[in-house]
PDB file of C-alpha atoms and ligand atoms in Angstrom:
ATOM      1  CA  MET A   1    -158.795 -91.051 -10.348  1.00 95.00           C
ATOM      2  CA  THR A   2    -160.475 -94.340 -11.288  1.00 97.00           C
ATOM      3  CA  ARG A   3    -162.674 -95.612  -8.514  1.00 98.00           C
ATOM      4  CA  ILE A   4    -163.226 -99.356  -8.072  1.00 98.00           C
ATOM      5  CA  LEU A   5    -165.745-100.697  -5.590  1.00 98.00           C
ATOM      6  CA  GLY A   6    -164.351-103.954  -4.184  1.00 99.00           C
ATOM      7  CA  ILE A   7    -166.734-106.297  -2.384  1.00 99.00           C
ATOM      8  CA  SER A   8    -165.562-109.354  -0.500  1.00 98.00           C
ATOM      9  CA  GLY A   9    -168.182-112.088  -0.205  1.00 98.00           C
ATOM     10  CA  SER A  10    -167.184-113.572   3.145  1.00 98.00           C
ATOM     11  CA  LEU A  11    -168.371-112.722   6.637  1.00 98.00           C
ATOM     12  CA  ARG A  12    -165.472-114.542   8.298  1.00 98.00           C
ATOM     13  CA  ARG A  13    -163.191-112.365  10.449  1.00 97.00           C
ATOM     14  CA  ALA A  14    -159.904-113.680   9.022  1.00 98.00           C
ATOM     15  CA  SER A  15    -161.386-114.243   5.567  1.00 98.00           C
ATOM     16  CA  PHE A  16    -158.922-115.052   2.792  1.00 98.00           C
ATOM     17  CA  ASN A  17    -161.153-113.199   0.337  1.00 98.00           C
ATOM     18  CA  ALA A  18    -161.383-110.079   2.479  1.00 98.00           C
ATOM     19  CA  GLY A  19    -157.580-110.240   2.758  1.00 98.00           C
ATOM     20  CA  LEU A  20    -157.271-110.637  -0.984  1.00 98.00           C
ATOM     21  CA  LEU A  21    -159.434-107.559  -1.493  1.00 98.00           C
ATOM     22  CA  ARG A  22    -157.312-105.550   0.946  1.00 98.00           C
ATOM     23  CA  ALA A  23    -154.210-106.627  -0.980  1.00 98.00           C
ATOM     24  CA  ALA A  24    -155.883-105.577  -4.249  1.00 98.00           C
ATOM     25  CA  ALA A  25    -156.521-102.145  -2.730  1.00 98.00           C
ATOM     26  CA  GLU A  26    -152.925-101.841  -1.477  1.00 98.00           C
ATOM     27  CA  LEU A  27    -151.446-102.973  -4.764  1.00 98.00           C
ATOM     28  CA  ALA A  28    -153.729-101.043  -7.126  1.00 98.00           C
ATOM     29  CA  PRO A  29    -151.708 -98.869  -9.489  1.00 98.00           C
ATOM     30  CA  GLU A  30    -151.404 -95.122  -9.168  1.00 97.00           C
ATOM     31  CA  GLY A  31    -154.538 -93.458 -10.446  1.00 97.00           C
ATOM     32  CA  ALA A  32    -156.835 -96.242  -9.238  1.00 98.00           C
ATOM     33  CA  GLU A  33    -158.457 -96.359  -5.841  1.00 98.00           C
ATOM     34  CA  VAL A  34    -160.295 -99.355  -4.372  1.00 98.00           C
ATOM     35  CA  ASP A  35    -163.161 -98.765  -1.957  1.00 98.00           C
ATOM     36  CA  VAL A  36    -162.975-101.875   0.269  1.00 98.00           C
ATOM     37  CA  GLN A  37    -166.424-103.109   1.234  1.00 98.00           C
ATOM     38  CA  GLY A  38    -168.040-106.251   2.599  1.00 98.00           C
ATOM     39  CA  ILE A  39    -171.498-107.688   3.009  1.00 98.00           C
ATOM     40  CA  HIS A  40    -171.922-107.425   6.774  1.00 98.00           C
ATOM     41  CA  GLY A  41    -175.380-106.412   7.942  1.00 98.00           C
ATOM     42  CA  VAL A  42    -177.175-107.300   4.711  1.00 98.00           C
ATOM     43  CA  PRO A  43    -180.274-109.287   5.712  1.00 98.00           C
ATOM     44  CA  LEU A  44    -181.694-112.194   3.740  1.00 98.00           C
ATOM     45  CA  TYR A  45    -183.521-110.851   0.719  1.00 98.00           C
ATOM     46  CA  ASP A  46    -187.234-110.610   1.425  1.00 98.00           C
ATOM     47  CA  ALA A  47    -189.578-108.658  -0.853  1.00 98.00           C
ATOM     48  CA  ASP A  48    -191.845-107.894   2.104  1.00 98.00           C
ATOM     49  CA  LEU A  49    -188.934-106.383   4.022  1.00 98.00           C
ATOM     50  CA  GLU A  50    -187.993-104.410   0.907  1.00 97.00           C
ATOM     51  CA  ALA A  51    -191.549-103.067   0.654  1.00 97.00           C
ATOM     52  CA  GLU A  52    -191.063-101.577   4.133  1.00 97.00           C
ATOM     53  CA  GLY A  53    -187.829 -99.881   3.024  1.00 97.00           C
ATOM     54  CA  THR A  54    -184.471-100.993   1.630  1.00 98.00           C
ATOM     55  CA  PRO A  55    -182.075-101.821   4.509  1.00 98.00           C
ATOM     56  CA  GLN A  56    -179.296 -99.268   5.137  1.00 98.00           C
ATOM     57  CA  PRO A  57    -176.388-101.667   4.392  1.00 98.00           C
ATOM     58  CA  VAL A  58    -177.892-102.254   0.934  1.00 98.00           C
ATOM     59  CA  LEU A  59    -178.383 -98.527   0.342  1.00 98.00           C
ATOM     60  CA  ASP A  60    -174.752 -97.975   1.372  1.00 98.00           C
ATOM     61  CA  LEU A  61    -173.484-100.598  -1.078  1.00 98.00           C
ATOM     62  CA  ARG A  62    -175.647 -99.136  -3.847  1.00 98.00           C
ATOM     63  CA  ALA A  63    -174.287 -95.646  -3.154  1.00 98.00           C
ATOM     64  CA  ALA A  64    -170.731 -97.020  -3.259  1.00 98.00           C
ATOM     65  CA  LEU A  65    -171.460 -98.698  -6.591  1.00 98.00           C
ATOM     66  CA  GLU A  66    -172.985 -95.534  -8.000  1.00 98.00           C
ATOM     67  CA  ALA A  67    -169.849 -93.609  -7.044  1.00 98.00           C
ATOM     68  CA  ALA A  68    -167.573 -96.221  -8.644  1.00 98.00           C
ATOM     69  CA  ASP A  69    -166.357 -96.616 -12.211  1.00 98.00           C
ATOM     70  CA  ALA A  70    -166.001-100.369 -11.802  1.00 98.00           C
ATOM     71  CA  LEU A  71    -166.742-103.288  -9.521  1.00 98.00           C
ATOM     72  CA  LEU A  72    -164.388-105.977  -8.221  1.00 98.00           C
ATOM     73  CA  LEU A  73    -166.047-109.076  -6.769  1.00 98.00           C
ATOM     74  CA  VAL A  74    -163.794-111.152  -4.529  1.00 98.00           C
ATOM     75  CA  THR A  75    -165.530-114.437  -4.148  1.00 98.00           C
ATOM     76  CA  PRO A  76    -165.205-117.414  -1.852  1.00 98.00           C
ATOM     77  CA  GLU A  77    -166.509-120.780  -3.060  1.00 98.00           C
ATOM     78  CA  TYR A  78    -169.019-123.010  -1.277  1.00 98.00           C
ATOM     79  CA  ASN A  79    -169.971-126.372  -2.746  1.00 98.00           C
ATOM     80  CA  ASN A  80    -168.459-125.407  -6.074  1.00 98.00           C
ATOM     81  CA  GLY A  81    -170.677-122.353  -6.338  1.00 98.00           C
ATOM     82  CA  ILE A  82    -171.285-118.794  -5.149  1.00 98.00           C
ATOM     83  CA  PRO A  83    -171.732-118.580  -1.350  1.00 98.00           C
ATOM     84  CA  GLY A  84    -175.342-117.725  -0.541  1.00 98.00           C
ATOM     85  CA  PRO A  85    -174.569-114.593   1.514  1.00 98.00           C
ATOM     86  CA  PHE A  86    -172.641-113.040  -1.380  1.00 99.00           C
ATOM     87  CA  LYS A  87    -175.280-113.773  -4.012  1.00 98.00           C
ATOM     88  CA  ASN A  88    -177.898-112.487  -1.568  1.00 98.00           C
ATOM     89  CA  ALA A  89    -176.064-109.164  -1.196  1.00 98.00           C
ATOM     90  CA  ILE A  90    -175.788-108.670  -4.947  1.00 98.00           C
ATOM     91  CA  ASP A  91    -179.463-109.610  -5.384  1.00 98.00           C
ATOM     92  CA  TRP A  92    -180.401-106.930  -2.862  1.00 98.00           C
ATOM     93  CA  MET A  93    -178.197-104.351  -4.567  1.00 98.00           C
ATOM     94  CA  ALA A  94    -179.661-105.141  -7.985  1.00 98.00           C
ATOM     95  CA  SER A  95    -183.267-105.158  -6.891  1.00 97.00           C
ATOM     96  CA  GLY A  96    -185.585-102.414  -8.172  1.00 92.00           C
ATOM     97  CA  PRO A  97    -183.720 -99.146  -8.797  1.00 90.00           C
ATOM     98  CA  GLY A  98    -180.392-100.880  -8.107  1.00 94.00           C
ATOM     99  CA  ALA A  99    -180.492-102.779 -11.409  1.00 92.00           C
ATOM    100  CA  ASP A 100    -179.461 -99.730 -13.428  1.00 96.00           C
ATOM    101  CA  LEU A 101    -176.311 -99.304 -11.341  1.00 97.00           C
ATOM    102  CA  PHE A 102    -174.819-102.495 -12.764  1.00 98.00           C
ATOM    103  CA  ASN A 103    -175.727-101.797 -16.376  1.00 97.00           C
ATOM    104  CA  GLY A 104    -172.597-101.234 -18.449  1.00 97.00           C
ATOM    105  CA  LYS A 105    -170.350-101.216 -15.352  1.00 97.00           C
ATOM    106  CA  TRP A 106    -166.937-102.846 -15.705  1.00 98.00           C
ATOM    107  CA  VAL A 107    -166.589-105.883 -13.431  1.00 98.00           C
ATOM    108  CA  ALA A 108    -163.661-108.121 -12.558  1.00 98.00           C
ATOM    109  CA  LEU A 109    -163.607-111.289 -10.478  1.00 98.00           C
ATOM    110  CA  MET A 110    -161.017-112.875  -8.213  1.00 98.00           C
ATOM    111  CA  GLY A 111    -161.193-115.428  -5.435  1.00 98.00           C
ATOM    112  CA  ALA A 112    -159.293-117.454  -2.866  1.00 98.00           C
ATOM    113  CA  SER A 113    -159.791-120.825  -1.236  1.00 98.00           C
ATOM    114  CA  PRO A 114    -157.801-123.391   0.726  1.00 98.00           C
ATOM    115  CA  MET A 115    -158.221-125.857  -2.152  1.00 98.00           C
ATOM    116  CA  ALA A 116    -155.788-125.881  -5.066  1.00 97.00           C
ATOM    117  CA  THR A 117    -158.369-124.502  -7.476  1.00 96.00           C
ATOM    118  CA  GLY A 118    -158.761-121.087  -5.771  1.00 96.00           C
ATOM    119  CA  ALA A 119    -162.543-120.615  -6.092  1.00 98.00           C
ATOM    120  CA  ILE A 120    -162.531-121.115  -9.861  1.00 98.00           C
ATOM    121  CA  MET A 121    -165.977-122.738  -9.837  1.00 98.00           C
ATOM    122  CA  ALA A 122    -167.505-119.860  -7.888  1.00 98.00           C
ATOM    123  CA  GLN A 123    -165.941-117.407 -10.338  1.00 98.00           C
ATOM    124  CA  ASN A 124    -167.531-119.334 -13.195  1.00 98.00           C
ATOM    125  CA  HIS A 125    -170.882-119.306 -11.443  1.00 98.00           C
ATOM    126  CA  TRP A 126    -170.829-115.519 -11.379  1.00 98.00           C
ATOM    127  CA  LEU A 127    -170.798-115.346 -15.171  1.00 98.00           C
ATOM    128  CA  PRO A 128    -174.540-115.747 -15.854  1.00 98.00           C
ATOM    129  CA  VAL A 129    -175.263-113.335 -13.000  1.00 98.00           C
ATOM    130  CA  LEU A 130    -172.951-110.704 -14.470  1.00 98.00           C
ATOM    131  CA  ARG A 131    -174.529-111.183 -17.891  1.00 98.00           C
ATOM    132  CA  THR A 132    -178.035-110.837 -16.472  1.00 97.00           C
ATOM    133  CA  LEU A 133    -177.035-107.611 -14.751  1.00 97.00           C
ATOM    134  CA  GLY A 134    -175.768-106.187 -18.046  1.00 97.00           C
ATOM    135  CA  THR A 135    -172.253-105.636 -16.733  1.00 98.00           C
ATOM    136  CA  ARG A 136    -169.162-105.222 -18.870  1.00 98.00           C
ATOM    137  CA  PRO A 137    -166.866-107.984 -17.654  1.00 96.00           C
ATOM    138  CA  TRP A 138    -163.092-107.626 -17.728  1.00 98.00           C
ATOM    139  CA  PHE A 139    -161.770-111.099 -18.415  1.00 95.00           C
ATOM    140  CA  GLU A 140    -158.247-110.419 -19.663  1.00 96.00           C
ATOM    141  CA  GLY A 141    -156.851-111.326 -16.264  1.00 94.00           C
ATOM    142  CA  ARG A 142    -157.733-114.278 -14.064  1.00 95.00           C
ATOM    143  CA  LEU A 143    -156.813-114.630 -10.438  1.00 98.00           C
ATOM    144  CA  MET A 144    -157.432-117.839  -8.541  1.00 98.00           C
ATOM    145  CA  VAL A 145    -155.584-117.964  -5.231  1.00 98.00           C
ATOM    146  CA  GLY A 146    -155.406-121.615  -4.241  1.00 98.00           C
ATOM    147  CA  ARG A 147    -153.863-123.202  -1.125  1.00 98.00           C
ATOM    148  CA  ALA A 148    -154.760-120.013   0.697  1.00 98.00           C
ATOM    149  CA  LYS A 149    -153.650-121.327   4.097  1.00 98.00           C
ATOM    150  CA  ASP A 150    -150.050-121.110   2.871  1.00 98.00           C
ATOM    151  CA  LYS A 151    -150.459-117.599   1.494  1.00 98.00           C
ATOM    152  CA  PHE A 152    -152.319-115.641   4.161  1.00 98.00           C
ATOM    153  CA  ASP A 153    -151.421-115.193   7.822  1.00 98.00           C
ATOM    154  CA  ASP A 154    -153.811-115.981  10.651  1.00 97.00           C
ATOM    155  CA  LYS A 155    -155.361-112.490  10.419  1.00 97.00           C
ATOM    156  CA  GLY A 156    -156.106-112.960   6.725  1.00 97.00           C
ATOM    157  CA  GLN A 157    -153.290-110.742   5.429  1.00 98.00           C
ATOM    158  CA  LEU A 158    -151.860-111.844   2.085  1.00 98.00           C
ATOM    159  CA  THR A 159    -148.186-112.519   2.757  1.00 98.00           C
ATOM    160  CA  ASP A 160    -147.121-114.639  -0.227  1.00 98.00           C
ATOM    161  CA  GLU A 161    -144.890-112.505  -2.446  1.00 98.00           C
ATOM    162  CA  ASP A 162    -145.638-114.335  -5.681  1.00 98.00           C
ATOM    163  CA  THR A 163    -149.383-113.960  -5.122  1.00 98.00           C
ATOM    164  CA  ARG A 164    -148.953-110.292  -4.277  1.00 98.00           C
ATOM    165  CA  ARG A 165    -147.191-109.852  -7.618  1.00 98.00           C
ATOM    166  CA  ARG A 166    -150.083-111.611  -9.381  1.00 98.00           C
ATOM    167  CA  VAL A 167    -152.567-109.335  -7.604  1.00 98.00           C
ATOM    168  CA  SER A 168    -150.545-106.302  -8.611  1.00 98.00           C
ATOM    169  CA  ASP A 169    -150.479-107.410 -12.285  1.00 98.00           C
ATOM    170  CA  PHE A 170    -154.203-108.149 -12.215  1.00 98.00           C
ATOM    171  CA  MET A 171    -155.019-104.723 -10.790  1.00 98.00           C
ATOM    172  CA  ALA A 172    -152.746-102.981 -13.288  1.00 98.00           C
ATOM    173  CA  GLY A 173    -154.541-104.759 -16.143  1.00 98.00           C
ATOM    174  CA  PHE A 174    -157.996-104.003 -14.786  1.00 98.00           C
ATOM    175  CA  ALA A 175    -157.191-100.338 -14.133  1.00 98.00           C
ATOM    176  CA  ALA A 176    -155.706 -99.971 -17.627  1.00 97.00           C
ATOM    177  CA  ALA A 177    -158.958-101.239 -19.156  1.00 97.00           C
ATOM    178  CA  LEU A 178    -160.880 -98.551 -17.257  1.00 96.00           C
ATOM    179  CA  ASP A 179    -158.798 -95.631 -18.530  1.00 85.00           C
TER     180      ASP A 179
HETATM  181  C1  LIG B   1    -166.368-124.519   1.661  1.00 64.40           C
HETATM  182  N1  LIG B   1    -165.105-124.408   1.104  1.00 64.40           N
HETATM  183  C2  LIG B   1    -164.901-124.735  -0.224  1.00 64.40           C
HETATM  184  N2  LIG B   1    -163.731-124.414  -0.885  1.00 64.40           N
HETATM  185  C3  LIG B   1    -163.573-124.704  -2.195  1.00 64.40           C
HETATM  186  O1  LIG B   1    -162.545-124.396  -2.786  1.00 64.40           O
HETATM  187  N3  LIG B   1    -164.560-125.347  -2.887  1.00 64.40           N
HETATM  188  C4  LIG B   1    -165.741-125.688  -2.313  1.00 64.40           C
HETATM  189  O2  LIG B   1    -166.601-126.225  -2.972  1.00 64.40           O
HETATM  190  C5  LIG B   1    -165.931-125.387  -0.929  1.00 64.40           C
HETATM  191  N4  LIG B   1    -167.110-125.684  -0.305  1.00 64.40           N
HETATM  192  C6  LIG B   1    -167.384-125.173   0.942  1.00 64.40           C
HETATM  193  C7  LIG B   1    -168.658-125.283   1.468  1.00 64.40           C
HETATM  194  C8  LIG B   1    -168.949-124.710   2.681  1.00 64.40           C
HETATM  195  C9  LIG B   1    -170.329-124.766   3.219  1.00 64.40           C
HETATM  196  C10 LIG B   1    -167.953-124.026   3.401  1.00 64.40           C
HETATM  197  C11 LIG B   1    -168.269-123.348   4.722  1.00 64.40           C
HETATM  198  C12 LIG B   1    -166.685-123.939   2.903  1.00 64.40           C
HETATM  199  C13 LIG B   1    -163.995-123.883   1.884  1.00 64.40           C
HETATM  200  C14 LIG B   1    -163.876-122.386   1.727  1.00 64.40           C
HETATM  201  O3  LIG B   1    -163.145-122.107   0.556  1.00 64.40           O
HETATM  202  C15 LIG B   1    -163.179-121.834   2.955  1.00 64.40           C
HETATM  203  O4  LIG B   1    -164.050-121.922   4.060  1.00 64.40           O
HETATM  204  C16 LIG B   1    -162.691-120.412   2.763  1.00 64.40           C
HETATM  205  O5  LIG B   1    -161.942-120.031   3.896  1.00 64.40           O
HETATM  206  C17 LIG B   1    -163.844-119.450   2.518  1.00 64.40           C
HETATM  207  O6  LIG B   1    -163.370-118.185   2.173  1.00 64.40           O
HETATM  208  P1  LIG B   1    -163.055-117.031   3.269  1.00 64.40           P
HETATM  209  O7  LIG B   1    -164.189-117.030   4.248  1.00 64.40           O
HETATM  210  O8  LIG B   1    -161.757-117.438   3.926  1.00 64.40           O
HETATM  211  O9  LIG B   1    -162.927-115.804   2.469  1.00 64.40           O
END
């Protein structure tokens, strides 16, 4: 079984990106399992706080990453970039002993937004971060889910059939690369 840690970078209850991650987990091919995680409870990074002890939500995310063969980042976009809370969570995870967990790990990106462009700029902004962390990016597939208000219901469930097919294809391609 290939294990993929999926992290959604939104704190919003009916988040499109959390819904996209849940769809990715549902539609992952046989032999691949997605551990659906979020960034709730991760405090703002503070080296003084870290010196007192790494917060439990960060330790939990690190443990999930250690147990995974690959990482799937599902990113919202704020002001054409990575939302601060999401970058903050990854910074915490990668701090100190966490850095090694990313090294050589396969990573894929997807994202959703109400705009037509589907968080493409945020996805691009992850690239230097992923390089710095020494990850092994999987870029054969791209998934930008634009006009998200037409594709998710009011609870954030992905209902659009065409998008679900695209998610399914993306996950099949990512899982195949991990074999
Ligand atoms: C946004 N949003 C947004 N969307 C986008 O496609 N490009 C952008 O640059 C921005 N900028 C932006 C800035 C700020 C501060 C906020 C709060 C929002 C809209 C954003 O995509 C929308 O709120 C999504 O619903 C966020 O994703 P979740 O929370 O639904 O996963």
